[in-house]
């Protein structure tokens, strides 16, 4: 509520809006154009900012997020009707009405082909969710760009990295899609005896903190 109120009063053009989180289905705060806002919070924490001390230990991170992750929620719901539809009929949400802002993102149309099939009906573009038949090679790009080196990389290391990458992506996609991706990559079933993947570490000048959610 505080961030949404700031966006109404600010003269800088910043706009904070609440949209559906594609993984949990609950509300989350986003900054347009399109950044995800995460909050780092610790008890009994303060920050030095210039010559003053900020007693509230909150730090807000605004990081870019692919709009397709947010659109998947609506595309998958519309796919149950089994027909092509214009996006303005797909991206509709009474709980999070600001979802229509996603349709105004200039780069969106160039990205849609990754997760949809397109048809033009009555001079208007219609879309249908088709990720499951897209035949996207997930493993090769990961191996070639992220894990390439002159020496042979161990299979265990690659599997660990792919498991970790799957965990990060799963924070942004529905549970059923995460399960489908796990099966496609032939990942092992999670075991209670296996340690959790290491959290990423964020360093600031003079301090450090660990995150438990993707930024």
mmCIF file of N, CA and C in Angstrom, residues 66-197:
data_model
loop_
_atom_site.group_PDB
_atom_site.id
_atom_site.type_symbol
_atom_site.label_atom_id
_atom_site.label_comp_id
_atom_site.label_asym_id
_atom_site.label_seq_id
_atom_site.Cartn_x
_atom_site.Cartn_y
_atom_site.Cartn_z
ATOM 1 N N UNK A 66 10.980 -10.688 -17.021
ATOM 2 C CA UNK A 66 10.410 -10.959 -18.339
ATOM 3 C C UNK A 66 8.884 -10.947 -18.237
ATOM 4 N N UNK A 67 8.202 -10.100 -19.005
ATOM 5 C CA UNK A 67 6.731 -10.029 -18.904
ATOM 6 C C UNK A 67 6.033 -11.329 -19.271
ATOM 7 N N UNK A 68 6.725 -12.218 -20.008
ATOM 8 C CA UNK A 68 6.098 -13.492 -20.375
ATOM 9 C C UNK A 68 5.762 -14.325 -19.143
ATOM 10 N N UNK A 69 6.570 -14.202 -18.093
ATOM 11 C CA UNK A 69 6.272 -14.959 -16.877
ATOM 12 C C UNK A 69 4.910 -14.561 -16.310
ATOM 13 N N UNK A 70 4.601 -13.268 -16.363
ATOM 14 C CA UNK A 70 3.314 -12.814 -15.843
ATOM 15 C C UNK A 70 2.175 -13.147 -16.795
ATOM 16 N N UNK A 71 2.460 -13.149 -18.098
ATOM 17 C CA UNK A 71 1.419 -13.480 -19.072
ATOM 18 C C UNK A 71 1.050 -14.954 -19.044
ATOM 19 N N UNK A 72 2.002 -15.821 -18.686
ATOM 20 C CA UNK A 72 1.722 -17.266 -18.671
ATOM 21 C C UNK A 72 0.500 -17.593 -17.815
ATOM 22 N N UNK A 73 0.370 -16.892 -16.709
ATOM 23 C CA UNK A 73 -0.773 -17.128 -15.816
ATOM 24 C C UNK A 73 -2.091 -16.997 -16.571
ATOM 25 N N UNK A 74 -2.200 -15.966 -17.412
ATOM 26 C CA UNK A 74 -3.446 -15.708 -18.139
ATOM 27 C C UNK A 74 -3.566 -16.579 -19.389
ATOM 28 N N UNK A 75 -2.448 -16.812 -20.050
ATOM 29 C CA UNK A 75 -2.478 -17.650 -21.257
ATOM 30 C C UNK A 75 -2.883 -19.082 -20.930
ATOM 31 N N UNK A 76 -2.376 -19.606 -19.826
ATOM 32 C CA UNK A 76 -2.704 -20.978 -19.448
ATOM 33 C C UNK A 76 -4.168 -21.099 -19.032
ATOM 34 N N UNK A 77 -4.707 -20.068 -18.378
ATOM 35 C CA UNK A 77 -6.126 -20.086 -18.024
ATOM 36 C C UNK A 77 -6.992 -20.045 -19.277
ATOM 37 N N UNK A 78 -6.619 -19.185 -20.233
ATOM 38 C CA UNK A 78 -7.398 -19.053 -21.464
ATOM 39 C C UNK A 78 -7.284 -20.299 -22.338
ATOM 40 N N UNK A 79 -6.180 -21.022 -22.202
ATOM 41 C CA UNK A 79 -5.961 -22.206 -23.031
ATOM 42 C C UNK A 79 -6.986 -23.302 -22.742
ATOM 43 N N UNK A 80 -7.583 -23.265 -21.569
ATOM 44 C CA UNK A 80 -8.599 -24.260 -21.221
ATOM 45 C C UNK A 80 -9.835 -24.145 -22.115
ATOM 46 N N UNK A 81 -10.022 -22.968 -22.729
ATOM 47 C CA UNK A 81 -11.135 -22.793 -23.658
ATOM 48 C C UNK A 81 -10.799 -23.351 -25.035
ATOM 49 N N UNK A 82 -9.496 -23.591 -25.291
ATOM 50 C CA UNK A 82 -9.070 -24.248 -26.517
ATOM 51 C C UNK A 82 -9.261 -23.450 -27.788
ATOM 52 N N UNK A 83 -9.170 -22.134 -27.707
ATOM 53 C CA UNK A 83 -9.368 -21.329 -28.912
ATOM 54 C C UNK A 83 -8.432 -20.124 -28.916
ATOM 55 N N UNK A 84 -8.232 -19.547 -30.095
ATOM 56 C CA UNK A 84 -7.440 -18.331 -30.243
ATOM 57 C C UNK A 84 -8.259 -17.130 -29.765
ATOM 58 N N UNK A 85 -7.591 -16.233 -29.042
ATOM 59 C CA UNK A 85 -8.279 -15.047 -28.532
ATOM 60 C C UNK A 85 -7.347 -13.834 -28.609
ATOM 61 N N UNK A 86 -7.900 -12.635 -28.770
ATOM 62 C CA UNK A 86 -7.068 -11.432 -28.683
ATOM 63 C C UNK A 86 -6.571 -11.250 -27.252
ATOM 64 N N UNK A 87 -5.403 -10.669 -27.098
ATOM 65 C CA UNK A 87 -4.793 -10.553 -25.776
ATOM 66 C C UNK A 87 -5.641 -9.758 -24.794
ATOM 67 N N UNK A 88 -6.369 -8.751 -25.303
ATOM 68 C CA UNK A 88 -7.165 -7.950 -24.372
ATOM 69 C C UNK A 88 -8.345 -8.716 -23.805
ATOM 70 N N UNK A 89 -8.646 -9.890 -24.375
ATOM 71 C CA UNK A 89 -9.667 -10.767 -23.798
ATOM 72 C C UNK A 89 -9.053 -11.846 -22.918
ATOM 73 N N UNK A 90 -7.750 -12.047 -23.082
ATOM 74 C CA UNK A 90 -7.034 -13.054 -22.288
ATOM 75 C C UNK A 90 -6.538 -12.458 -20.970
ATOM 76 N N UNK A 91 -5.944 -11.280 -21.067
ATOM 77 C CA UNK A 91 -5.359 -10.640 -19.882
ATOM 78 C C UNK A 91 -6.423 -9.778 -19.210
ATOM 79 N N UNK A 92 -7.269 -10.446 -18.451
ATOM 80 C CA UNK A 92 -8.374 -9.802 -17.742
ATOM 81 C C UNK A 92 -8.365 -10.325 -16.312
ATOM 82 N N UNK A 93 -8.440 -9.424 -15.335
ATOM 83 C CA UNK A 93 -8.360 -9.850 -13.937
ATOM 84 C C UNK A 93 -9.092 -8.837 -13.069
ATOM 85 N N UNK A 94 -10.194 -9.266 -12.480
ATOM 86 C CA UNK A 94 -10.967 -8.379 -11.613
ATOM 87 C C UNK A 94 -10.232 -8.068 -10.311
ATOM 88 N N UNK A 95 -9.390 -8.992 -9.873
ATOM 89 C CA UNK A 95 -8.656 -8.794 -8.619
ATOM 90 C C UNK A 95 -7.459 -7.876 -8.833
ATOM 91 N N UNK A 96 -6.770 -8.039 -9.977
ATOM 92 C CA UNK A 96 -5.595 -7.235 -10.306
ATOM 93 C C UNK A 96 -5.825 -6.528 -11.645
ATOM 94 N N UNK A 97 -6.678 -5.496 -11.653
ATOM 95 C CA UNK A 97 -7.055 -4.842 -12.913
ATOM 96 C C UNK A 97 -5.885 -4.172 -13.631
ATOM 97 N N UNK A 98 -4.804 -3.879 -12.920
ATOM 98 C CA UNK A 98 -3.649 -3.253 -13.564
ATOM 99 C C UNK A 98 -2.896 -4.200 -14.494
ATOM 100 N N UNK A 99 -3.365 -5.430 -14.587
ATOM 101 C CA UNK A 99 -2.726 -6.389 -15.496
ATOM 102 C C UNK A 99 -2.740 -5.888 -16.940
ATOM 103 N N UNK A 100 -3.674 -5.001 -17.282
ATOM 104 C CA UNK A 100 -3.739 -4.495 -18.656
ATOM 105 C C UNK A 100 -2.498 -3.679 -19.015
ATOM 106 N N UNK A 101 -1.752 -3.239 -18.009
ATOM 107 C CA UNK A 101 -0.517 -2.506 -18.282
ATOM 108 C C UNK A 101 0.518 -3.386 -18.980
ATOM 109 N N UNK A 102 0.404 -4.692 -18.779
ATOM 110 C CA UNK A 102 1.327 -5.616 -19.449
ATOM 111 C C UNK A 102 1.210 -5.505 -20.965
ATOM 112 N N UNK A 103 0.003 -5.227 -21.444
ATOM 113 C CA UNK A 103 -0.230 -5.165 -22.886
ATOM 114 C C UNK A 103 0.377 -3.912 -23.508
ATOM 115 N N UNK A 104 0.771 -2.956 -22.690
ATOM 116 C CA UNK A 104 1.337 -1.718 -23.207
ATOM 117 C C UNK A 104 2.861 -1.749 -23.274
ATOM 118 N N UNK A 105 3.466 -2.846 -22.811
ATOM 119 C CA UNK A 105 4.919 -2.949 -22.860
ATOM 120 C C UNK A 105 5.378 -3.058 -24.309
ATOM 121 N N UNK A 106 6.279 -2.193 -24.758
ATOM 122 C CA UNK A 106 6.641 -2.150 -26.186
ATOM 123 C C UNK A 106 7.298 -3.414 -26.710
ATOM 124 N N UNK A 107 8.000 -4.156 -25.830
ATOM 125 C CA UNK A 107 8.714 -5.344 -26.304
ATOM 126 C C UNK A 107 7.862 -6.606 -26.291
ATOM 127 N N UNK A 108 6.632 -6.511 -25.801
ATOM 128 C CA UNK A 108 5.823 -7.703 -25.583
ATOM 129 C C UNK A 108 5.543 -8.486 -26.867
ATOM 130 N N UNK A 109 5.152 -7.791 -27.926
ATOM 131 C CA UNK A 109 4.764 -8.477 -29.160
ATOM 132 C C UNK A 109 5.917 -9.293 -29.742
ATOM 133 N N UNK A 110 7.152 -8.814 -29.539
ATOM 134 C CA UNK A 110 8.312 -9.531 -30.059
ATOM 135 C C UNK A 110 8.597 -10.805 -29.264
ATOM 136 N N UNK A 111 8.061 -10.896 -28.061
ATOM 137 C CA UNK A 111 8.328 -12.037 -27.192
ATOM 138 C C UNK A 111 7.253 -13.116 -27.262
ATOM 139 N N UNK A 112 6.068 -12.752 -27.711
ATOM 140 C CA UNK A 112 4.928 -13.662 -27.625
ATOM 141 C C UNK A 112 5.122 -14.974 -28.378
ATOM 142 N N UNK A 113 5.916 -14.946 -29.460
ATOM 143 C CA UNK A 113 6.070 -16.161 -30.260
ATOM 144 C C UNK A 113 6.735 -17.289 -29.477
ATOM 145 N N UNK A 114 7.394 -16.959 -28.357
ATOM 146 C CA UNK A 114 8.050 -17.984 -27.541
ATOM 147 C C UNK A 114 7.030 -18.896 -26.846
ATOM 148 N N UNK A 115 5.843 -18.378 -26.577
ATOM 149 C CA UNK A 115 4.877 -19.155 -25.785
ATOM 150 C C UNK A 115 3.500 -19.242 -26.432
ATOM 151 N N UNK A 116 3.332 -18.660 -27.623
ATOM 152 C CA UNK A 116 2.003 -18.677 -28.244
ATOM 153 C C UNK A 116 2.086 -18.999 -29.726
ATOM 154 N N UNK A 117 0.960 -19.387 -30.251
ATOM 155 C CA UNK A 117 0.752 -19.471 -31.697
ATOM 156 C C UNK A 117 -0.151 -18.306 -32.079
ATOM 157 N N UNK A 118 0.123 -17.709 -33.216
ATOM 158 C CA UNK A 118 -0.592 -16.492 -33.600
ATOM 159 C C UNK A 118 -1.420 -16.702 -34.863
ATOM 160 N N UNK A 119 -2.614 -16.136 -34.879
ATOM 161 C CA UNK A 119 -3.466 -16.102 -36.067
ATOM 162 C C UNK A 119 -4.079 -14.714 -36.198
ATOM 163 N N UNK A 120 -4.276 -14.303 -37.425
ATOM 164 C CA UNK A 120 -4.939 -13.014 -37.656
ATOM 165 C C UNK A 120 -6.372 -13.267 -38.110
ATOM 166 N N UNK A 121 -7.305 -12.772 -37.343
ATOM 167 C CA UNK A 121 -8.730 -12.969 -37.611
ATOM 168 C C UNK A 121 -9.397 -11.598 -37.651
ATOM 169 N N UNK A 122 -10.029 -11.280 -38.775
ATOM 170 C CA UNK A 122 -10.682 -9.980 -38.948
ATOM 171 C C UNK A 122 -9.712 -8.824 -38.668
ATOM 172 N N UNK A 123 -8.509 -8.956 -39.231
ATOM 173 C CA UNK A 123 -7.474 -7.925 -39.117
ATOM 174 C C UNK A 123 -7.031 -7.656 -37.683
ATOM 175 N N UNK A 124 -7.233 -8.630 -36.815
ATOM 176 C CA UNK A 124 -6.793 -8.496 -35.430
ATOM 177 C C UNK A 124 -6.046 -9.756 -35.014
ATOM 178 N N UNK A 125 -4.935 -9.603 -34.322
ATOM 179 C CA UNK A 125 -4.117 -10.746 -33.921
ATOM 180 C C UNK A 125 -4.755 -11.489 -32.744
ATOM 181 N N UNK A 126 -4.814 -12.810 -32.906
ATOM 182 C CA UNK A 126 -5.325 -13.682 -31.859
ATOM 183 C C UNK A 126 -4.212 -14.653 -31.461
ATOM 184 N N UNK A 127 -4.228 -15.053 -30.187
ATOM 185 C CA UNK A 127 -3.139 -15.885 -29.673
ATOM 186 C C UNK A 127 -3.681 -17.094 -28.918
ATOM 187 N N UNK A 128 -2.856 -18.140 -28.898
ATOM 188 C CA UNK A 128 -3.185 -19.351 -28.151
ATOM 189 C C UNK A 128 -1.903 -19.894 -27.533
ATOM 190 N N UNK A 129 -1.972 -20.271 -26.275
ATOM 191 C CA UNK A 129 -0.820 -20.799 -25.553
ATOM 192 C C UNK A 129 -0.375 -22.127 -26.161
ATOM 193 N N UNK A 130 0.890 -22.218 -26.578
ATOM 194 C CA UNK A 130 1.388 -23.446 -27.220
ATOM 195 C C UNK A 130 2.797 -23.801 -26.777
ATOM 196 N N UNK A 131 3.163 -23.430 -25.572
ATOM 197 C CA UNK A 131 4.509 -23.747 -25.089
ATOM 198 C C UNK A 131 4.774 -25.245 -25.107
ATOM 199 N N UNK A 132 3.746 -26.045 -24.820
ATOM 200 C CA UNK A 132 3.942 -27.490 -24.723
ATOM 201 C C UNK A 132 4.281 -28.128 -26.060
ATOM 202 N N UNK A 133 4.014 -27.432 -27.179
ATOM 203 C CA UNK A 133 4.345 -27.983 -28.489
ATOM 204 C C UNK A 133 5.409 -27.156 -29.191
ATOM 205 N N UNK A 134 6.067 -26.288 -28.434
ATOM 206 C CA UNK A 134 7.043 -25.396 -29.045
ATOM 207 C C UNK A 134 8.355 -26.052 -29.393
ATOM 208 N N UNK A 135 8.636 -27.259 -28.867
ATOM 209 C CA UNK A 135 9.854 -27.992 -29.166
ATOM 210 C C UNK A 135 11.092 -27.142 -28.867
ATOM 211 N N UNK A 136 11.065 -26.463 -27.720
ATOM 212 C CA UNK A 136 12.189 -25.618 -27.335
ATOM 213 C C UNK A 136 13.274 -26.475 -26.701
ATOM 214 N N UNK A 137 14.494 -26.377 -27.208
ATOM 215 C CA UNK A 137 15.607 -27.122 -26.651
ATOM 216 C C UNK A 137 16.138 -26.356 -25.449
ATOM 217 N N UNK A 138 15.850 -26.871 -24.261
ATOM 218 C CA UNK A 138 16.235 -26.164 -23.049
ATOM 219 C C UNK A 138 17.659 -26.488 -22.631
ATOM 220 N N UNK A 139 18.077 -27.725 -22.796
ATOM 221 C CA UNK A 139 19.340 -28.168 -22.226
ATOM 222 C C UNK A 139 20.533 -27.620 -22.983
ATOM 223 N N UNK A 140 20.523 -27.685 -24.301
ATOM 224 C CA UNK A 140 21.699 -27.305 -25.080
ATOM 225 C C UNK A 140 22.144 -25.869 -24.846
ATOM 226 N N UNK A 141 21.215 -24.875 -24.896
ATOM 227 C CA UNK A 141 21.659 -23.507 -24.647
ATOM 228 C C UNK A 141 22.258 -23.332 -23.259
ATOM 229 N N UNK A 142 21.683 -24.027 -22.269
ATOM 230 C CA UNK A 142 22.199 -23.909 -20.914
ATOM 231 C C UNK A 142 23.623 -24.431 -20.845
ATOM 232 N N UNK A 143 23.856 -25.607 -21.484
ATOM 233 C CA UNK A 143 25.183 -26.193 -21.445
ATOM 234 C C UNK A 143 26.180 -25.362 -22.222
ATOM 235 N N UNK A 144 25.757 -24.831 -23.372
ATOM 236 C CA UNK A 144 26.704 -24.160 -24.241
ATOM 237 C C UNK A 144 27.060 -22.762 -23.766
ATOM 238 N N UNK A 145 26.118 -22.058 -23.106
ATOM 239 C CA UNK A 145 26.404 -20.681 -22.716
ATOM 240 C C UNK A 145 26.841 -20.562 -21.264
ATOM 241 N N UNK A 146 26.237 -21.359 -20.385
ATOM 242 C CA UNK A 146 26.521 -21.177 -18.967
ATOM 243 C C UNK A 146 27.632 -22.084 -18.460
ATOM 244 N N UNK A 147 27.808 -23.250 -19.072
ATOM 245 C CA UNK A 147 28.707 -24.243 -18.498
ATOM 246 C C UNK A 147 29.890 -24.575 -19.403
ATOM 247 N N UNK A 148 30.081 -23.842 -20.499
ATOM 248 C CA UNK A 148 31.149 -24.157 -21.435
ATOM 249 C C UNK A 148 32.499 -23.760 -20.865
ATOM 250 N N UNK A 149 33.492 -24.637 -21.044
ATOM 251 C CA UNK A 149 34.870 -24.310 -20.695
ATOM 252 C C UNK A 149 35.781 -25.201 -21.516
ATOM 253 N N UNK A 150 37.071 -24.890 -21.509
ATOM 254 C CA UNK A 150 38.015 -25.683 -22.276
ATOM 255 C C UNK A 150 38.174 -27.080 -21.715
ATOM 256 N N UNK A 151 37.967 -27.219 -20.419
ATOM 257 C CA UNK A 151 38.062 -28.533 -19.791
ATOM 258 C C UNK A 151 36.693 -29.171 -19.699
ATOM 259 N N UNK A 152 36.683 -30.475 -19.562
ATOM 260 C CA UNK A 152 35.421 -31.204 -19.444
ATOM 261 C C UNK A 152 34.768 -30.886 -18.109
ATOM 262 N N UNK A 153 33.542 -30.416 -18.158
ATOM 263 C CA UNK A 153 32.807 -30.131 -16.922
ATOM 264 C C UNK A 153 32.159 -31.408 -16.437
ATOM 265 N N UNK A 154 32.238 -31.649 -15.161
ATOM 266 C CA UNK A 154 31.708 -32.903 -14.623
ATOM 267 C C UNK A 154 30.207 -32.959 -14.769
ATOM 268 N N UNK A 155 29.706 -34.176 -14.994
ATOM 269 C CA UNK A 155 28.263 -34.378 -15.144
ATOM 270 C C UNK A 155 27.524 -33.968 -13.889
ATOM 271 N N UNK A 156 28.111 -34.273 -12.724
ATOM 272 C CA UNK A 156 27.461 -33.919 -11.469
ATOM 273 C C UNK A 156 27.312 -32.417 -11.341
ATOM 274 N N UNK A 157 28.346 -31.685 -11.730
ATOM 275 C CA UNK A 157 28.296 -30.220 -11.650
ATOM 276 C C UNK A 157 27.213 -29.679 -12.565
ATOM 277 N N UNK A 158 27.103 -30.207 -13.779
ATOM 278 C CA UNK A 158 26.074 -29.746 -14.716
ATOM 279 C C UNK A 158 24.684 -30.047 -14.176
ATOM 280 N N UNK A 159 24.515 -31.242 -13.614
ATOM 281 C CA UNK A 159 23.208 -31.597 -13.060
ATOM 282 C C UNK A 159 22.835 -30.678 -11.902
ATOM 283 N N UNK A 160 23.825 -30.363 -11.051
ATOM 284 C CA UNK A 160 23.559 -29.458 -9.931
ATOM 285 C C UNK A 160 23.149 -28.081 -10.431
ATOM 286 N N UNK A 161 23.847 -27.595 -11.462
ATOM 287 C CA UNK A 161 23.539 -26.275 -12.003
ATOM 288 C C UNK A 161 22.156 -26.242 -12.640
ATOM 289 N N UNK A 162 21.801 -27.318 -13.357
ATOM 290 C CA UNK A 162 20.482 -27.381 -13.991
ATOM 291 C C UNK A 162 19.387 -27.473 -12.925
ATOM 292 N N UNK A 163 19.657 -28.244 -11.863
ATOM 293 C CA UNK A 163 18.704 -28.314 -10.755
ATOM 294 C C UNK A 163 18.496 -26.936 -10.130
ATOM 295 N N UNK A 164 19.592 -26.218 -9.950
ATOM 296 C CA UNK A 164 19.507 -24.884 -9.347
ATOM 297 C C UNK A 164 18.757 -23.932 -10.265
ATOM 298 N N UNK A 165 19.066 -24.000 -11.574
ATOM 299 C CA UNK A 165 18.377 -23.139 -12.541
ATOM 300 C C UNK A 165 16.884 -23.443 -12.566
ATOM 301 N N UNK A 166 16.538 -24.725 -12.488
ATOM 302 C CA UNK A 166 15.121 -25.109 -12.456
ATOM 303 C C UNK A 166 14.435 -24.517 -11.228
ATOM 304 N N UNK A 167 15.146 -24.531 -10.100
ATOM 305 C CA UNK A 167 14.570 -23.961 -8.879
ATOM 306 C C UNK A 167 14.311 -22.475 -9.008
ATOM 307 N N UNK A 168 15.237 -21.751 -9.658
ATOM 308 C CA UNK A 168 15.060 -20.314 -9.838
ATOM 309 C C UNK A 168 13.879 -20.019 -10.758
ATOM 310 N N UNK A 169 13.815 -20.733 -11.881
ATOM 311 C CA UNK A 169 12.721 -20.527 -12.832
ATOM 312 C C UNK A 169 11.380 -20.854 -12.178
ATOM 313 N N UNK A 170 11.369 -21.849 -11.305
ATOM 314 C CA UNK A 170 10.117 -22.286 -10.679
ATOM 315 C C UNK A 170 9.509 -21.210 -9.787
ATOM 316 N N UNK A 171 10.313 -20.217 -9.393
ATOM 317 C CA UNK A 171 9.767 -19.102 -8.619
ATOM 318 C C UNK A 171 8.876 -18.204 -9.460
ATOM 319 N N UNK A 172 8.880 -18.402 -10.784
ATOM 320 C CA UNK A 172 8.183 -17.488 -11.685
ATOM 321 C C UNK A 172 7.162 -18.178 -12.587
ATOM 322 N N UNK A 173 6.940 -19.460 -12.391
ATOM 323 C CA UNK A 173 5.988 -20.174 -13.234
ATOM 324 C C UNK A 173 5.048 -20.997 -12.362
ATOM 325 N N UNK A 174 3.854 -21.334 -12.864
ATOM 326 C CA UNK A 174 2.921 -22.141 -12.084
ATOM 327 C C UNK A 174 3.506 -23.516 -11.748
ATOM 328 N N UNK A 175 3.019 -24.113 -10.669
ATOM 329 C CA UNK A 175 3.528 -25.386 -10.185
ATOM 330 C C UNK A 175 3.449 -26.471 -11.261
ATOM 331 N N UNK A 176 2.339 -26.530 -11.997
ATOM 332 C CA UNK A 176 2.190 -27.577 -13.006
ATOM 333 C C UNK A 176 3.219 -27.436 -14.120
ATOM 334 N N UNK A 177 3.554 -26.190 -14.470
ATOM 335 C CA UNK A 177 4.555 -25.961 -15.503
ATOM 336 C C UNK A 177 5.948 -26.315 -14.992
ATOM 337 N N UNK A 178 6.199 -26.034 -13.722
ATOM 338 C CA UNK A 178 7.469 -26.415 -13.108
ATOM 339 C C UNK A 178 7.643 -27.928 -13.122
ATOM 340 N N UNK A 179 6.564 -28.655 -12.840
ATOM 341 C CA UNK A 179 6.624 -30.119 -12.858
ATOM 342 C C UNK A 179 6.873 -30.646 -14.270
ATOM 343 N N UNK A 180 6.217 -30.019 -15.249
ATOM 344 C CA UNK A 180 6.424 -30.437 -16.647
ATOM 345 C C UNK A 180 7.876 -30.208 -17.069
ATOM 346 N N UNK A 181 8.440 -29.062 -16.662
ATOM 347 C CA UNK A 181 9.829 -28.761 -16.997
ATOM 348 C C UNK A 181 10.777 -29.757 -16.342
ATOM 349 N N UNK A 182 10.485 -30.119 -15.104
ATOM 350 C CA UNK A 182 11.314 -31.094 -14.402
ATOM 351 C C UNK A 182 11.315 -32.439 -15.128
ATOM 352 N N UNK A 183 10.146 -32.860 -15.611
ATOM 353 C CA UNK A 183 10.061 -34.123 -16.346
ATOM 354 C C UNK A 183 10.788 -34.032 -17.675
ATOM 355 N N UNK A 184 10.671 -32.874 -18.355
ATOM 356 C CA UNK A 184 11.331 -32.689 -19.647
ATOM 357 C C UNK A 184 12.849 -32.763 -19.496
ATOM 358 N N UNK A 185 13.355 -32.163 -18.418
ATOM 359 C CA UNK A 185 14.798 -32.176 -18.161
ATOM 360 C C UNK A 185 15.269 -33.471 -17.505
ATOM 361 N N UNK A 186 14.290 -34.363 -17.174
ATOM 362 C CA UNK A 186 14.588 -35.650 -16.532
ATOM 363 C C UNK A 186 15.353 -35.445 -15.224
ATOM 364 N N UNK A 187 14.864 -34.498 -14.449
ATOM 365 C CA UNK A 187 15.494 -34.221 -13.172
ATOM 366 C C UNK A 187 15.079 -35.260 -12.146
ATOM 367 N N UNK A 188 15.953 -35.578 -11.186
ATOM 368 C CA UNK A 188 15.593 -36.549 -10.148
ATOM 369 C C UNK A 188 14.535 -35.999 -9.217
ATOM 370 N N UNK A 189 13.779 -36.896 -8.609
ATOM 371 C CA UNK A 189 12.789 -36.472 -7.634
ATOM 372 C C UNK A 189 13.507 -35.833 -6.447
ATOM 373 N N UNK A 190 12.958 -34.735 -5.904
ATOM 374 C CA UNK A 190 13.616 -34.101 -4.750
ATOM 375 C C UNK A 190 13.652 -35.038 -3.565
ATOM 376 N N UNK A 191 14.775 -35.025 -2.856
ATOM 377 C CA UNK A 191 14.947 -35.891 -1.697
ATOM 378 C C UNK A 191 15.162 -35.037 -0.465
ATOM 379 N N UNK A 192 14.579 -35.477 0.641
ATOM 380 C CA UNK A 192 14.719 -34.725 1.888
ATOM 381 C C UNK A 192 16.161 -34.706 2.368
ATOM 382 N N UNK A 193 16.959 -35.703 1.920
ATOM 383 C CA UNK A 193 18.341 -35.794 2.367
ATOM 384 C C UNK A 193 19.264 -34.864 1.608
ATOM 385 N N UNK A 194 18.782 -34.344 0.441
ATOM 386 C CA UNK A 194 19.621 -33.469 -0.360
ATOM 387 C C UNK A 194 19.591 -32.054 0.207
ATOM 388 N N UNK A 195 20.737 -31.372 0.254
ATOM 389 C CA UNK A 195 20.750 -29.984 0.751
ATOM 390 C C UNK A 195 20.089 -29.052 -0.237
ATOM 391 N N UNK A 196 19.551 -27.961 0.277
ATOM 392 C CA UNK A 196 18.968 -26.956 -0.595
ATOM 393 C C UNK A 196 20.066 -26.271 -1.388
ATOM 394 N N UNK A 197 19.771 -25.816 -2.617
ATOM 395 C CA UNK A 197 20.796 -25.105 -3.379
ATOM 396 C C UNK A 197 21.207 -23.842 -2.642
#
